[in-house]
Amino acid sequence: HGAATRACTYMLSITTPGYLDDQNRGCIDWSEGLLAYGAQHMVCIVQPSTPPQLLQCLAGHMHNVAHVAFAPRETGAPSLGGEGQGPLLLASADVTGSVHLWDVLRGALLAQLTAPAGGGSGSDSGSGGILCLHWLLSRPNHLLVASRAGTLVLWQVSAAGRAATALWQSSLTESPTLLAIDRHVADGGRIAVHTARGALYQLSVLPSEPPSAVGASCSLTRHVSASGAAYSPAAALQLLYSPHHQAQVYVLLPREVVLADLEAGLPLTSVSLDRTDHPFWQLLLPACLPGMLLGLHTDGCLSAWL
């Protein structure tokens, strides 16, 4: 794998209004020309210029923010005024499961999503909060909310962002520990699910109907690493779709990456770190380097995999 790299980051004191909490870890979205991240119970909006400018601090959550996601727009990069383009929408979720919709450029809270009766997303503290927020690329005003309790709700958000309608709600048979979104399916998307038992399966997501299983279920409990260690579902850090095949997913472990095929229903191969390497923290698929998989390690270094 590649050598460690170091980078200097230009930081201003105004871009971090207070200490970040561990529950804000991974709460970031850099798209639509802006950067959004969670800072305790607030959402910060930064324009990544030189120097970076703090545009908004969105206050409305009562608990630490764990997820943020910009709604995709068909127009170009947003202007600060946003006149004639409609609002730039952002969805955010805190650790209790409360989901808010924001007009980013005006700093206004537009709506709070409350799941239908029996739902597990929207102010659901007992479920352990939200696992994923995802706007369907084929339907920019459709927001998929997945809770740790295993409830999926697809919301249709109005153009102004002030109202949202639940199109469908579905409960998984087993609470997921990890989800991966296939963002390249034109009709909606596919979701890969990893459970506490080490099972992997795939769902098809359409705006018109609740998700349905596609392909075959895959159990990783029989997988043994190159070092002889048995697979531990609780150790799995991330689930990520392969850019080369719709039915293949990477499962990230602290010291190993497993590639599984959800059509064949079996793990295909795996790669392990050397004993001297620091553990993985996250996998990245850089758009500028097609075919390459980047591993971010706990010491801040990057490794490149082909």
PDB file of N, CA and C in Angstrom, residues 60-142:
ATOM      1  N   GLY A  60     -30.892  24.429  16.626  1.00  0.00           N
ATOM      2  CA  GLY A  60     -32.263  23.966  16.714  1.00  0.00           C
ATOM      3  C   GLY A  60     -32.350  22.594  17.358  1.00  0.00           C
ATOM      4  N   HIS A  61     -31.275  21.822  17.235  1.00  0.00           N
ATOM      5  CA  HIS A  61     -31.227  20.517  17.894  1.00  0.00           C
ATOM      6  C   HIS A  61     -30.976  20.699  19.390  1.00  0.00           C
ATOM      7  N   MET A  62     -31.527  19.793  20.177  1.00  0.00           N
ATOM      8  CA  MET A  62     -31.327  19.816  21.616  1.00  0.00           C
ATOM      9  C   MET A  62     -30.212  18.868  22.046  1.00  0.00           C
ATOM     10  N   HIS A  63     -29.738  18.038  21.092  1.00  0.00           N
ATOM     11  CA  HIS A  63     -28.698  17.063  21.402  1.00  0.00           C
ATOM     12  C   HIS A  63     -27.634  17.105  20.302  1.00  0.00           C
ATOM     13  N   ASN A  64     -26.530  16.405  20.518  1.00  0.00           N
ATOM     14  CA  ASN A  64     -25.424  16.431  19.573  1.00  0.00           C
ATOM     15  C   ASN A  64     -25.852  15.933  18.198  1.00  0.00           C
ATOM     16  N   VAL A  65     -25.374  16.624  17.161  1.00  0.00           N
ATOM     17  CA  VAL A  65     -25.731  16.291  15.785  1.00  0.00           C
ATOM     18  C   VAL A  65     -24.814  15.178  15.293  1.00  0.00           C
ATOM     19  N   ALA A  66     -25.416  14.153  14.675  1.00  0.00           N
ATOM     20  CA  ALA A  66     -24.651  12.971  14.240  1.00  0.00           C
ATOM     21  C   ALA A  66     -24.604  12.808  12.730  1.00  0.00           C
ATOM     22  N   HIS A  67     -25.558  13.426  11.985  1.00  0.00           N
ATOM     23  CA  HIS A  67     -25.607  13.258  10.525  1.00  0.00           C
ATOM     24  C   HIS A  67     -26.042  14.562   9.875  1.00  0.00           C
ATOM     25  N   VAL A  68     -25.435  14.878   8.729  1.00  0.00           N
ATOM     26  CA  VAL A  68     -25.869  15.997   7.895  1.00  0.00           C
ATOM     27  C   VAL A  68     -25.835  15.551   6.441  1.00  0.00           C
ATOM     28  N   ALA A  69     -26.748  16.081   5.624  1.00  0.00           N
ATOM     29  CA  ALA A  69     -26.783  15.715   4.203  1.00  0.00           C
ATOM     30  C   ALA A  69     -27.428  16.844   3.415  1.00  0.00           C
ATOM     31  N   PHE A  70     -26.676  17.420   2.459  1.00  0.00           N
ATOM     32  CA  PHE A  70     -27.224  18.419   1.556  1.00  0.00           C
ATOM     33  C   PHE A  70     -28.154  17.745   0.549  1.00  0.00           C
ATOM     34  N   ALA A  71     -29.274  18.414   0.231  1.00  0.00           N
ATOM     35  CA  ALA A  71     -30.140  17.950  -0.850  1.00  0.00           C
ATOM     36  C   ALA A  71     -29.510  18.357  -2.176  1.00  0.00           C
ATOM     37  N   PRO A  72     -29.372  17.425  -3.136  1.00  0.00           N
ATOM     38  CA  PRO A  72     -28.786  17.785  -4.434  1.00  0.00           C
ATOM     39  C   PRO A  72     -29.696  18.735  -5.193  1.00  0.00           C
ATOM     40  N   ARG A  73     -29.086  19.639  -5.962  1.00  0.00           N
ATOM     41  CA  ARG A  73     -29.850  20.591  -6.757  1.00  0.00           C
ATOM     42  C   ARG A  73     -29.406  20.509  -8.200  1.00  0.00           C
ATOM     43  N   GLU A  74     -30.343  20.784  -9.117  1.00  0.00           N
ATOM     44  CA  GLU A  74     -30.041  20.723 -10.537  1.00  0.00           C
ATOM     45  C   GLU A  74     -29.280  21.946 -11.007  1.00  0.00           C
ATOM     46  N   THR A  75     -29.377  23.043 -10.265  1.00  0.00           N
ATOM     47  CA  THR A  75     -28.678  24.264 -10.655  1.00  0.00           C
ATOM     48  C   THR A  75     -27.225  24.187 -10.245  1.00  0.00           C
ATOM     49  N   GLY A  76     -26.456  25.236 -10.563  1.00  0.00           N
ATOM     50  CA  GLY A  76     -25.041  25.253 -10.255  1.00  0.00           C
ATOM     51  C   GLY A  76     -24.794  25.560  -8.797  1.00  0.00           C
ATOM     52  N   ALA A  77     -23.576  25.970  -8.497  1.00  0.00           N
ATOM     53  CA  ALA A  77     -23.192  26.263  -7.122  1.00  0.00           C
ATOM     54  C   ALA A  77     -24.083  27.368  -6.558  1.00  0.00           C
ATOM     55  N   PRO A  78     -24.485  27.255  -5.296  1.00  0.00           N
ATOM     56  CA  PRO A  78     -25.421  28.223  -4.730  1.00  0.00           C
ATOM     57  C   PRO A  78     -24.783  29.593  -4.545  1.00  0.00           C
ATOM     58  N   SER A  79     -25.584  30.615  -4.759  1.00  0.00           N
ATOM     59  CA  SER A  79     -25.123  31.962  -4.427  1.00  0.00           C
ATOM     60  C   SER A  79     -25.542  32.265  -2.997  1.00  0.00           C
ATOM     61  N   LEU A  80     -24.923  33.256  -2.411  1.00  0.00           N
ATOM     62  CA  LEU A  80     -25.253  33.569  -1.022  1.00  0.00           C
ATOM     63  C   LEU A  80     -26.676  34.076  -0.888  1.00  0.00           C
ATOM     64  N   GLY A  81     -27.175  34.720  -1.936  1.00  0.00           N
ATOM     65  CA  GLY A  81     -28.544  35.203  -1.881  1.00  0.00           C
ATOM     66  C   GLY A  81     -29.548  34.119  -2.191  1.00  0.00           C
ATOM     67  N   GLY A  82     -29.200  33.255  -3.163  1.00  0.00           N
ATOM     68  CA  GLY A  82     -30.066  32.155  -3.517  1.00  0.00           C
ATOM     69  C   GLY A  82     -31.349  32.570  -4.201  1.00  0.00           C
ATOM     70  N   GLU A  83     -31.464  33.802  -4.675  1.00  0.00           N
ATOM     71  CA  GLU A  83     -32.707  34.260  -5.271  1.00  0.00           C
ATOM     72  C   GLU A  83     -32.961  33.533  -6.593  1.00  0.00           C
ATOM     73  N   GLY A  84     -34.198  33.082  -6.755  1.00  0.00           N
ATOM     74  CA  GLY A  84     -34.602  32.453  -7.996  1.00  0.00           C
ATOM     75  C   GLY A  84     -34.176  31.007  -8.134  1.00  0.00           C
ATOM     76  N   GLN A  85     -33.423  30.480  -7.173  1.00  0.00           N
ATOM     77  CA  GLN A  85     -32.955  29.106  -7.261  1.00  0.00           C
ATOM     78  C   GLN A  85     -33.712  28.187  -6.313  1.00  0.00           C
ATOM     79  N   GLY A  86     -34.531  28.709  -5.447  1.00  0.00           N
ATOM     80  CA  GLY A  86     -35.131  27.902  -4.411  1.00  0.00           C
ATOM     81  C   GLY A  86     -34.129  27.703  -3.291  1.00  0.00           C
ATOM     82  N   PRO A  87     -34.583  27.280  -2.120  1.00  0.00           N
ATOM     83  CA  PRO A  87     -33.675  27.151  -0.981  1.00  0.00           C
ATOM     84  C   PRO A  87     -32.694  25.993  -1.167  1.00  0.00           C
ATOM     85  N   LEU A  88     -31.514  26.146  -0.637  1.00  0.00           N
ATOM     86  CA  LEU A  88     -30.560  25.047  -0.537  1.00  0.00           C
ATOM     87  C   LEU A  88     -30.907  24.296   0.744  1.00  0.00           C
ATOM     88  N   LEU A  89     -31.394  23.062   0.600  1.00  0.00           N
ATOM     89  CA  LEU A  89     -31.887  22.299   1.743  1.00  0.00           C
ATOM     90  C   LEU A  89     -30.789  21.424   2.336  1.00  0.00           C
ATOM     91  N   LEU A  90     -30.848  21.285   3.644  1.00  0.00           N
ATOM     92  CA  LEU A  90     -29.953  20.398   4.376  1.00  0.00           C
ATOM     93  C   LEU A  90     -30.779  19.619   5.380  1.00  0.00           C
ATOM     94  N   ALA A  91     -30.558  18.321   5.451  1.00  0.00           N
ATOM     95  CA  ALA A  91     -31.165  17.493   6.491  1.00  0.00           C
ATOM     96  C   ALA A  91     -30.113  17.204   7.553  1.00  0.00           C
ATOM     97  N   SER A  92     -30.518  17.245   8.812  1.00  0.00           N
ATOM     98  CA  SER A  92     -29.612  16.924   9.913  1.00  0.00           C
ATOM     99  C   SER A  92     -30.344  16.045  10.914  1.00  0.00           C
ATOM    100  N   ALA A  93     -29.598  15.190  11.591  1.00  0.00           N
ATOM    101  CA  ALA A  93     -30.187  14.306  12.602  1.00  0.00           C
ATOM    102  C   ALA A  93     -29.285  14.296  13.816  1.00  0.00           C
ATOM    103  N   ASP A  94     -29.887  14.341  15.001  1.00  0.00           N
ATOM    104  CA  ASP A  94     -29.086  14.265  16.221  1.00  0.00           C
ATOM    105  C   ASP A  94     -29.094  12.848  16.769  1.00  0.00           C
ATOM    106  N   VAL A  95     -28.428  12.656  17.897  1.00  0.00           N
ATOM    107  CA  VAL A  95     -28.232  11.303  18.418  1.00  0.00           C
ATOM    108  C   VAL A  95     -29.514  10.682  18.953  1.00  0.00           C
ATOM    109  N   THR A  96     -30.545  11.471  19.166  1.00  0.00           N
ATOM    110  CA  THR A  96     -31.822  10.918  19.628  1.00  0.00           C
ATOM    111  C   THR A  96     -32.726  10.520  18.476  1.00  0.00           C
ATOM    112  N   GLY A  97     -32.360  10.883  17.238  1.00  0.00           N
ATOM    113  CA  GLY A  97     -33.175  10.547  16.084  1.00  0.00           C
ATOM    114  C   GLY A  97     -34.016  11.689  15.571  1.00  0.00           C
ATOM    115  N   SER A  98     -33.895  12.882  16.131  1.00  0.00           N
ATOM    116  CA  SER A  98     -34.645  14.032  15.655  1.00  0.00           C
ATOM    117  C   SER A  98     -34.048  14.522  14.332  1.00  0.00           C
ATOM    118  N   VAL A  99     -34.896  14.638  13.300  1.00  0.00           N
ATOM    119  CA  VAL A  99     -34.455  15.041  11.965  1.00  0.00           C
ATOM    120  C   VAL A  99     -35.010  16.423  11.652  1.00  0.00           C
ATOM    121  N   HIS A 100     -34.124  17.354  11.257  1.00  0.00           N
ATOM    122  CA  HIS A 100     -34.508  18.721  10.913  1.00  0.00           C
ATOM    123  C   HIS A 100     -34.190  18.999   9.448  1.00  0.00           C
ATOM    124  N   LEU A 101     -35.015  19.858   8.831  1.00  0.00           N
ATOM    125  CA  LEU A 101     -34.769  20.367   7.493  1.00  0.00           C
ATOM    126  C   LEU A 101     -34.474  21.863   7.592  1.00  0.00           C
ATOM    127  N   TRP A 102     -33.405  22.290   6.897  1.00  0.00           N
ATOM    128  CA  TRP A 102     -32.941  23.673   7.003  1.00  0.00           C
ATOM    129  C   TRP A 102     -32.883  24.346   5.641  1.00  0.00           C
ATOM    130  N   ASP A 103     -33.180  25.654   5.634  1.00  0.00           N
ATOM    131  CA  ASP A 103     -32.812  26.524   4.524  1.00  0.00           C
ATOM    132  C   ASP A 103     -31.423  27.047   4.872  1.00  0.00           C
ATOM    133  N   VAL A 104     -30.410  26.501   4.203  1.00  0.00           N
ATOM    134  CA  VAL A 104     -29.027  26.734   4.626  1.00  0.00           C
ATOM    135  C   VAL A 104     -28.639  28.202   4.532  1.00  0.00           C
ATOM    136  N   LEU A 105     -28.879  28.814   3.379  1.00  0.00           N
ATOM    137  CA  LEU A 105     -28.356  30.155   3.143  1.00  0.00           C
ATOM    138  C   LEU A 105     -29.061  31.213   3.988  1.00  0.00           C
ATOM    139  N   ARG A 106     -30.280  30.951   4.402  1.00  0.00           N
ATOM    140  CA  ARG A 106     -30.997  31.876   5.266  1.00  0.00           C
ATOM    141  C   ARG A 106     -30.907  31.481   6.739  1.00  0.00           C
ATOM    142  N   GLY A 107     -30.342  30.344   7.013  1.00  0.00           N
ATOM    143  CA  GLY A 107     -30.190  29.913   8.397  1.00  0.00           C
ATOM    144  C   GLY A 107     -31.501  29.630   9.090  1.00  0.00           C
ATOM    145  N   ALA A 108     -32.500  29.161   8.343  1.00  0.00           N
ATOM    146  CA  ALA A 108     -33.844  28.984   8.904  1.00  0.00           C
ATOM    147  C   ALA A 108     -34.190  27.507   9.042  1.00  0.00           C
ATOM    148  N   LEU A 109     -34.764  27.149  10.178  1.00  0.00           N
ATOM    149  CA  LEU A 109     -35.310  25.812  10.382  1.00  0.00           C
ATOM    150  C   LEU A 109     -36.672  25.747   9.701  1.00  0.00           C
ATOM    151  N   LEU A 110     -36.818  24.846   8.737  1.00  0.00           N
ATOM    152  CA  LEU A 110     -38.053  24.769   7.956  1.00  0.00           C
ATOM    153  C   LEU A 110     -39.041  23.754   8.520  1.00  0.00           C
ATOM    154  N   ALA A 111     -38.537  22.595   8.927  1.00  0.00           N
ATOM    155  CA  ALA A 111     -39.447  21.539   9.374  1.00  0.00           C
ATOM    156  C   ALA A 111     -38.687  20.539  10.226  1.00  0.00           C
ATOM    157  N   GLN A 112     -39.445  19.830  11.051  1.00  0.00           N
ATOM    158  CA  GLN A 112     -38.914  18.705  11.814  1.00  0.00           C
ATOM    159  C   GLN A 112     -39.719  17.474  11.435  1.00  0.00           C
ATOM    160  N   LEU A 113     -39.029  16.418  11.008  1.00  0.00           N
ATOM    161  CA  LEU A 113     -39.713  15.222  10.534  1.00  0.00           C
ATOM    162  C   LEU A 113     -40.084  14.334  11.707  1.00  0.00           C
ATOM    163  N   THR A 114     -41.329  13.945  11.728  1.00  0.00           N
ATOM    164  CA  THR A 114     -41.834  13.021  12.738  1.00  0.00           C
ATOM    165  C   THR A 114     -42.357  11.793  12.027  1.00  0.00           C
ATOM    166  N   ALA A 115     -41.798  10.652  12.335  1.00  0.00           N
ATOM    167  CA  ALA A 115     -42.172   9.424  11.647  1.00  0.00           C
ATOM    168  C   ALA A 115     -43.633   9.085  11.913  1.00  0.00           C
ATOM    169  N   PRO A 116     -44.286   8.400  10.959  1.00  0.00           N
ATOM    170  CA  PRO A 116     -45.656   7.943  11.199  1.00  0.00           C
ATOM    171  C   PRO A 116     -45.735   7.044  12.425  1.00  0.00           C
ATOM    172  N   ALA A 117     -46.939   6.830  12.911  1.00  0.00           N
ATOM    173  CA  ALA A 117     -47.134   6.008  14.108  1.00  0.00           C
ATOM    174  C   ALA A 117     -46.436   4.669  13.952  1.00  0.00           C
ATOM    175  N   GLY A 118     -45.644   4.314  14.962  1.00  0.00           N
ATOM    176  CA  GLY A 118     -44.910   3.058  14.924  1.00  0.00           C
ATOM    177  C   GLY A 118     -43.556   3.179  14.277  1.00  0.00           C
ATOM    178  N   GLY A 119     -43.204   4.372  13.782  1.00  0.00           N
ATOM    179  CA  GLY A 119     -41.922   4.554  13.105  1.00  0.00           C
ATOM    180  C   GLY A 119     -40.783   4.640  14.089  1.00  0.00           C
ATOM    181  N   GLY A 120     -39.560   4.512  13.523  1.00  0.00           N
ATOM    182  CA  GLY A 120     -38.381   4.542  14.363  1.00  0.00           C
ATOM    183  C   GLY A 120     -37.466   5.690  14.042  1.00  0.00           C
ATOM    184  N   SER A 121     -37.933   6.674  13.283  1.00  0.00           N
ATOM    185  CA  SER A 121     -37.094   7.815  12.967  1.00  0.00           C
ATOM    186  C   SER A 121     -37.882   9.076  13.207  1.00  0.00           C
ATOM    187  N   GLY A 122     -37.258  10.035  13.785  1.00  0.00           N
ATOM    188  CA  GLY A 122     -37.927  11.281  14.146  1.00  0.00           C
ATOM    189  C   GLY A 122     -38.188  11.304  15.633  1.00  0.00           C
ATOM    190  N   SER A 123     -37.272  11.842  16.418  1.00  0.00           N
ATOM    191  CA  SER A 123     -37.407  11.939  17.870  1.00  0.00           C
ATOM    192  C   SER A 123     -37.605  10.580  18.509  1.00  0.00           C
ATOM    193  N   ASP A 124     -36.796   9.609  18.105  1.00  0.00           N
ATOM    194  CA  ASP A 124     -36.896   8.257  18.648  1.00  0.00           C
ATOM    195  C   ASP A 124     -35.626   7.937  19.417  1.00  0.00           C
ATOM    196  N   SER A 125     -35.577   8.332  20.667  1.00  0.00           N
ATOM    197  CA  SER A 125     -34.367   8.135  21.455  1.00  0.00           C
ATOM    198  C   SER A 125     -34.158   6.685  21.842  1.00  0.00           C
ATOM    199  N   GLY A 126     -35.229   5.903  21.925  1.00  0.00           N
ATOM    200  CA  GLY A 126     -35.081   4.527  22.333  1.00  0.00           C
ATOM    201  C   GLY A 126     -34.396   3.662  21.302  1.00  0.00           C
ATOM    202  N   SER A 127     -34.386   4.054  20.033  1.00  0.00           N
ATOM    203  CA  SER A 127     -33.807   3.232  18.986  1.00  0.00           C
ATOM    204  C   SER A 127     -32.314   3.441  18.851  1.00  0.00           C
ATOM    205  N   GLY A 128     -31.744   4.401  19.534  1.00  0.00           N
ATOM    206  CA  GLY A 128     -30.335   4.697  19.368  1.00  0.00           C
ATOM    207  C   GLY A 128     -30.077   5.675  18.251  1.00  0.00           C
ATOM    208  N   GLY A 129     -31.136   6.313  17.732  1.00  0.00           N
ATOM    209  CA  GLY A 129     -30.953   7.376  16.753  1.00  0.00           C
ATOM    210  C   GLY A 129     -30.964   6.912  15.320  1.00  0.00           C
ATOM    211  N   ILE A 130     -30.421   7.768  14.444  1.00  0.00           N
ATOM    212  CA  ILE A 130     -30.455   7.562  12.999  1.00  0.00           C
ATOM    213  C   ILE A 130     -29.148   6.925  12.539  1.00  0.00           C
ATOM    214  N   LEU A 131     -29.269   5.983  11.617  1.00  0.00           N
ATOM    215  CA  LEU A 131     -28.100   5.329  11.050  1.00  0.00           C
ATOM    216  C   LEU A 131     -27.668   5.973   9.741  1.00  0.00           C
ATOM    217  N   CYS A 132     -28.634   6.565   9.007  1.00  0.00           N
ATOM    218  CA  CYS A 132     -28.305   7.087   7.684  1.00  0.00           C
ATOM    219  C   CYS A 132     -29.339   8.112   7.236  1.00  0.00           C
ATOM    220  N   LEU A 133     -28.864   9.194   6.607  1.00  0.00           N
ATOM    221  CA  LEU A 133     -29.691  10.150   5.867  1.00  0.00           C
ATOM    222  C   LEU A 133     -29.213  10.124   4.425  1.00  0.00           C
ATOM    223  N   HIS A 134     -30.133   9.961   3.475  1.00  0.00           N
ATOM    224  CA  HIS A 134     -29.712   9.887   2.076  1.00  0.00           C
ATOM    225  C   HIS A 134     -30.784  10.467   1.165  1.00  0.00           C
ATOM    226  N   TRP A 135     -30.385  11.464   0.348  1.00  0.00           N
ATOM    227  CA  TRP A 135     -31.270  12.020  -0.672  1.00  0.00           C
ATOM    228  C   TRP A 135     -31.115  11.203  -1.953  1.00  0.00           C
ATOM    229  N   LEU A 136     -32.227  10.717  -2.519  1.00  0.00           N
ATOM    230  CA  LEU A 136     -32.161   9.956  -3.762  1.00  0.00           C
ATOM    231  C   LEU A 136     -31.713  10.876  -4.899  1.00  0.00           C
ATOM    232  N   LEU A 137     -30.660  10.475  -5.602  1.00  0.00           N
ATOM    233  CA  LEU A 137     -30.133  11.323  -6.667  1.00  0.00           C
ATOM    234  C   LEU A 137     -31.109  11.439  -7.818  1.00  0.00           C
ATOM    235  N   SER A 138     -31.869  10.380  -8.092  1.00  0.00           N
ATOM    236  CA  SER A 138     -32.834  10.427  -9.191  1.00  0.00           C
ATOM    237  C   SER A 138     -34.063  11.244  -8.835  1.00  0.00           C
ATOM    238  N   ARG A 139     -34.321  11.430  -7.551  1.00  0.00           N
ATOM    239  CA  ARG A 139     -35.440  12.236  -7.050  1.00  0.00           C
ATOM    240  C   ARG A 139     -34.902  13.159  -5.965  1.00  0.00           C
ATOM    241  N   PRO A 140     -34.373  14.339  -6.340  1.00  0.00           N
ATOM    242  CA  PRO A 140     -33.657  15.183  -5.377  1.00  0.00           C
ATOM    243  C   PRO A 140     -34.461  15.591  -4.154  1.00  0.00           C
ATOM    244  N   ASN A 141     -35.783  15.548  -4.235  1.00  0.00           N
ATOM    245  CA  ASN A 141     -36.590  15.964  -3.088  1.00  0.00           C
ATOM    246  C   ASN A 141     -37.084  14.772  -2.267  1.00  0.00           C
ATOM    247  N   HIS A 142     -36.469  13.604  -2.452  1.00  0.00           N
ATOM    248  CA  HIS A 142     -36.835  12.415  -1.690  1.00  0.00           C
ATOM    249  C   HIS A 142     -35.712  12.081  -0.712  1.00  0.00           C
TER     250      HIS A 142
END
